[in-house]
mmCIF file of C-alpha atoms in Angstrom:
data_model
loop_
_atom_site.group_PDB
_atom_site.id
_atom_site.type_symbol
_atom_site.label_atom_id
_atom_site.label_comp_id
_atom_site.label_asym_id
_atom_site.label_seq_id
_atom_site.Cartn_x
_atom_site.Cartn_y
_atom_site.Cartn_z
ATOM 1 C CA MET A 1 26.157 -2.181 -46.587
ATOM 2 C CA ILE A 2 24.846 0.196 -43.907
ATOM 3 C CA TRP A 3 21.883 -2.144 -43.310
ATOM 4 C CA ILE A 4 24.195 -5.052 -42.586
ATOM 5 C CA ILE A 5 26.147 -2.980 -40.068
ATOM 6 C CA LEU A 6 22.917 -1.809 -38.403
ATOM 7 C CA LEU A 7 21.611 -5.376 -38.365
ATOM 8 C CA PHE A 8 24.537 -6.399 -36.154
ATOM 9 C CA ALA A 9 25.222 -3.126 -34.328
ATOM 10 C CA LEU A 10 21.668 -2.480 -33.127
ATOM 11 C CA PRO A 11 21.222 -5.745 -31.167
ATOM 12 C CA LEU A 12 24.748 -5.405 -29.784
ATOM 13 C CA GLY A 13 24.003 -1.831 -28.686
ATOM 14 C CA ILE A 14 20.749 -2.873 -27.027
ATOM 15 C CA VAL A 15 22.621 -5.496 -25.016
ATOM 16 C CA LEU A 16 25.618 -3.302 -24.158
ATOM 17 C CA LEU A 17 23.777 -0.050 -23.382
ATOM 18 C CA PRO A 18 22.484 -1.114 -19.932
ATOM 19 C CA PHE A 19 25.975 -2.275 -18.952
ATOM 20 C CA LEU A 20 27.608 0.934 -20.177
ATOM 21 C CA LEU A 21 25.035 3.149 -18.456
ATOM 22 C CA GLY A 22 25.316 1.013 -15.316
ATOM 23 C CA MET A 23 29.091 1.479 -15.271
ATOM 24 C CA ILE A 24 28.689 5.251 -14.977
ATOM 25 C CA SER A 25 25.765 5.111 -12.548
ATOM 26 C CA PRO A 26 26.187 5.894 -8.822
ATOM 27 C CA ALA A 27 26.641 3.166 -6.231
ATOM 28 C CA GLN A 28 23.890 4.314 -3.832
ATOM 29 C CA TYR A 29 20.129 4.682 -4.348
ATOM 30 C CA THR A 30 17.502 5.924 -1.901
ATOM 31 C CA ALA A 31 13.724 5.831 -2.077
ATOM 32 C CA THR A 32 11.131 6.827 0.494
ATOM 33 C CA VAL A 33 7.485 5.924 0.022
ATOM 34 C CA THR A 34 4.586 6.899 2.277
ATOM 35 C CA GLY A 35 1.112 5.499 2.281
ATOM 36 C CA VAL A 36 -1.739 3.977 4.223
ATOM 37 C CA ILE A 37 -2.786 0.417 5.024
ATOM 38 C CA ASP A 38 -6.282 -0.151 6.451
ATOM 39 C CA ALA A 39 -5.154 -2.139 9.497
ATOM 40 C CA SER A 40 -3.895 -1.220 12.949
ATOM 41 C CA PRO A 41 -0.164 -0.536 13.470
ATOM 42 C CA GLU A 42 -0.058 -3.627 15.712
ATOM 43 C CA ASP A 43 -1.422 -5.838 12.924
ATOM 44 C CA VAL A 44 0.867 -4.299 10.310
ATOM 45 C CA PHE A 45 3.871 -4.742 12.608
ATOM 46 C CA ARG A 46 2.986 -8.409 13.256
ATOM 47 C CA HIS A 47 2.723 -9.064 9.525
ATOM 48 C CA ILE A 48 6.094 -7.410 8.871
ATOM 49 C CA GLU A 49 7.638 -9.559 11.601
ATOM 50 C CA ASN A 50 6.127 -12.706 10.052
ATOM 51 C CA VAL A 51 8.986 -13.133 7.566
ATOM 52 C CA GLN A 52 7.915 -16.650 6.596
ATOM 53 C CA ASP A 53 4.687 -15.312 5.048
ATOM 54 C CA ASN A 54 5.926 -11.798 4.186
ATOM 55 C CA PRO A 55 9.559 -12.044 3.066
ATOM 56 C CA GLY A 56 11.267 -8.900 1.805
ATOM 57 C CA ALA A 57 11.830 -10.583 -1.576
ATOM 58 C CA GLY A 58 8.082 -11.151 -1.892
ATOM 59 C CA ALA A 59 6.998 -13.687 -4.500
ATOM 60 C CA MET A 60 10.615 -14.186 -5.607
ATOM 61 C CA ALA A 61 11.430 -15.875 -2.290
ATOM 62 C CA ARG A 62 11.512 -19.624 -2.762
ATOM 63 C CA SER A 63 12.173 -20.170 0.920
ATOM 64 C CA VAL A 64 12.942 -18.326 4.142
ATOM 65 C CA ASP A 65 15.352 -19.988 6.570
ATOM 66 C CA LEU A 66 15.430 -18.497 10.068
ATOM 67 C CA LEU A 67 18.920 -18.854 11.503
ATOM 68 C CA PRO A 68 19.282 -20.306 15.004
ATOM 69 C CA GLU A 69 19.796 -17.695 17.723
ATOM 70 C CA GLN A 70 23.449 -18.701 18.234
ATOM 71 C CA GLU A 71 24.127 -17.493 14.654
ATOM 72 C CA TRP A 72 22.549 -14.066 15.218
ATOM 73 C CA GLU A 73 24.979 -11.164 15.536
ATOM 74 C CA ASP A 74 24.455 -9.128 18.710
ATOM 75 C CA GLY A 75 21.139 -10.911 19.345
ATOM 76 C CA ARG A 76 19.621 -9.603 16.103
ATOM 77 C CA ARG A 77 17.014 -11.836 14.446
ATOM 78 C CA THR A 78 18.523 -13.080 11.173
ATOM 79 C CA TRP A 79 17.305 -15.199 8.260
ATOM 80 C CA ILE A 80 18.164 -16.110 4.680
ATOM 81 C CA GLU A 81 15.748 -15.527 1.796
ATOM 82 C CA ASP A 82 16.486 -17.847 -1.136
ATOM 83 C CA ILE A 83 15.401 -16.273 -4.426
ATOM 84 C CA GLY A 84 16.882 -18.933 -6.679
ATOM 85 C CA SER A 85 19.795 -17.160 -8.325
ATOM 86 C CA THR A 86 21.061 -15.845 -4.987
ATOM 87 C CA ARG A 87 20.423 -15.805 -1.275
ATOM 88 C CA ILE A 88 19.824 -12.647 0.749
ATOM 89 C CA ARG A 89 20.835 -12.410 4.388
ATOM 90 C CA VAL A 90 18.369 -10.238 6.312
ATOM 91 C CA GLU A 91 18.944 -8.948 9.820
ATOM 92 C CA THR A 92 16.577 -6.932 12.001
ATOM 93 C CA VAL A 93 18.771 -4.203 13.509
ATOM 94 C CA GLU A 94 15.978 -2.315 15.257
ATOM 95 C CA SER A 95 12.488 -3.365 16.269
ATOM 96 C CA VAL A 96 10.234 -1.080 18.302
ATOM 97 C CA GLU A 97 6.758 -2.600 18.435
ATOM 98 C CA PRO A 98 4.481 -1.351 16.878
ATOM 99 C CA THR A 99 6.161 1.721 15.386
ATOM 100 C CA ARG A 100 9.478 0.918 13.716
ATOM 101 C CA ILE A 101 11.481 -1.844 12.051
ATOM 102 C CA VAL A 102 14.943 -1.430 10.550
ATOM 103 C CA ARG A 103 16.503 -4.232 8.537
ATOM 104 C CA ASP A 104 19.837 -4.739 6.819
ATOM 105 C CA LEU A 105 19.957 -6.918 3.724
ATOM 106 C CA GLN A 106 23.025 -8.345 2.026
ATOM 107 C CA ASP A 107 23.016 -10.239 -1.238
ATOM 108 C CA GLN A 108 25.349 -13.227 -1.139
ATOM 109 C CA VAL A 109 26.261 -13.068 -4.871
ATOM 110 C CA VAL A 110 26.080 -9.432 -5.956
ATOM 111 C CA PRO A 111 27.996 -6.957 -3.738
ATOM 112 C CA MET A 112 24.754 -5.232 -2.784
ATOM 113 C CA ARG A 113 23.567 -4.079 0.625
ATOM 114 C CA ALA A 114 20.359 -2.359 1.615
ATOM 115 C CA ARG A 115 18.871 -0.838 4.730
ATOM 116 C CA TRP A 116 15.095 -0.759 4.970
ATOM 117 C CA THR A 117 13.482 1.473 7.578
ATOM 118 C CA ILE A 118 9.733 1.130 8.092
ATOM 119 C CA ASP A 119 7.941 3.570 10.394
ATOM 120 C CA LEU A 120 4.313 2.988 11.400
ATOM 121 C CA ALA A 121 1.869 5.460 12.956
ATOM 122 C CA PRO A 122 -1.859 5.287 13.671
ATOM 123 C CA MET A 123 -4.011 7.108 11.129
ATOM 124 C CA GLY A 124 -7.734 6.865 11.756
ATOM 125 C CA ASP A 125 -8.614 3.164 11.601
ATOM 126 C CA GLY A 126 -5.456 2.395 9.648
ATOM 127 C CA THR A 127 -1.712 2.839 9.641
ATOM 128 C CA HIS A 128 0.415 5.529 8.039
ATOM 129 C CA VAL A 129 3.523 3.815 6.673
ATOM 130 C CA THR A 130 6.811 5.490 5.760
ATOM 131 C CA ALA A 131 9.358 3.123 4.250
ATOM 132 C CA THR A 132 12.871 4.058 3.168
ATOM 133 C CA ASN A 133 15.194 1.847 1.159
ATOM 134 C CA VAL A 134 18.874 2.805 0.910
ATOM 135 C CA THR A 135 20.672 0.398 -1.420
ATOM 136 C CA THR A 136 24.394 0.394 -2.145
ATOM 137 C CA ILE A 137 25.814 -1.664 -5.006
ATOM 138 C CA SER A 138 29.601 -1.843 -4.632
ATOM 139 C CA LYS A 139 32.097 -2.712 -7.338
ATOM 140 C CA GLY A 140 32.676 -6.404 -7.795
ATOM 141 C CA THR A 141 31.000 -8.896 -10.093
ATOM 142 C CA TRP A 142 29.857 -8.515 -13.696
ATOM 143 C CA HIS A 143 26.312 -8.116 -12.311
ATOM 144 C CA VAL A 144 27.028 -4.677 -10.828
ATOM 145 C CA PRO A 145 26.502 -2.478 -13.930
ATOM 146 C CA LEU A 146 23.241 -4.258 -14.741
ATOM 147 C CA PHE A 147 21.897 -3.874 -11.197
ATOM 148 C CA ARG A 148 22.933 -0.204 -11.091
ATOM 149 C CA PHE A 149 21.165 0.328 -14.421
ATOM 150 C CA LEU A 150 17.981 -1.259 -13.045
ATOM 151 C CA MET A 151 18.127 0.796 -9.848
ATOM 152 C CA ARG A 152 18.712 4.058 -11.690
ATOM 153 C CA PHE A 153 16.693 3.813 -14.874
ATOM 154 C CA MET A 154 13.935 1.451 -13.757
ATOM 155 C CA ASN A 155 13.560 3.175 -10.363
ATOM 156 C CA GLY A 156 14.432 -0.099 -8.631
ATOM 157 C CA ALA A 157 14.720 1.219 -5.071
ATOM 158 C CA ARG A 158 11.231 2.741 -5.130
ATOM 159 C CA ARG A 159 9.643 -0.152 -7.011
ATOM 160 C CA GLY A 160 10.991 -2.596 -4.432
ATOM 161 C CA VAL A 161 9.416 -0.641 -1.565
ATOM 162 C CA VAL A 162 6.043 -0.229 -3.296
ATOM 163 C CA HIS A 163 5.990 -3.924 -4.264
ATOM 164 C CA TYR A 164 6.742 -5.012 -0.682
ATOM 165 C CA LEU A 165 4.133 -2.711 0.880
ATOM 166 C CA THR A 166 1.515 -3.721 -1.692
ATOM 167 C CA ARG A 167 2.047 -7.410 -0.828
ATOM 168 C CA LEU A 168 1.996 -6.530 2.881
ATOM 169 C CA GLY A 169 -1.362 -4.753 2.486
ATOM 170 C CA LYS A 170 -2.813 -7.745 0.635
ATOM 171 C CA SER A 171 -1.643 -10.094 3.393
ATOM 172 C CA LEU A 172 -3.747 -7.970 5.764
ATOM 173 C CA GLY A 173 -6.817 -8.107 3.503
ATOM 174 C CA SER A 174 -6.274 -4.457 2.609
ATOM 175 C CA GLU A 175 -4.368 -2.492 0.048
ATOM 176 C CA PHE A 176 -1.424 -0.157 0.316
ATOM 177 C CA ARG A 177 -2.324 3.302 -0.951
ATOM 178 C CA VAL A 178 0.605 5.564 -1.776
ATOM 179 C CA THR A 179 0.048 9.049 -0.352
ATOM 180 C CA GLY A 180 3.427 10.668 -0.967
ATOM 181 C CA GLU A 181 7.042 10.216 -1.867
#
């Protein structure tokens, strides 16, 4: 009899556990990653600004639609990254060439917002990169516990930054080498 109960309870527990853990997880996650890309800060900055070829969603982005200037808030460059199951509105809130870019992201399905800050500094023949991702997942849809689980237990905030910077390095014919946290 115990085997029959385990046969049904185990799969149910595996499915429910991430949701239960996500329900008790915090709403905000922060990750800072530092590293080096073998390209000048000017080149790295230009590649970050080229959102058509280097979207924040990386390979998940099916398309990037730049919004017309009249739809920008306070003159801030804004676009939508379509990743299939949702669309992410991205806005550049600060851009200081070639040293700093700050972007706000807002998912249009899940009540999730993020602020990415990328600081660039010359380092020999390359660029020292410090990127910080602060993501907040508010209460709302059924997706929230699952996304909080992924952020907390799969280190989602950090993984997102490393994935983005790795793709950025490749787009420059280089690699992103993590040097610190």
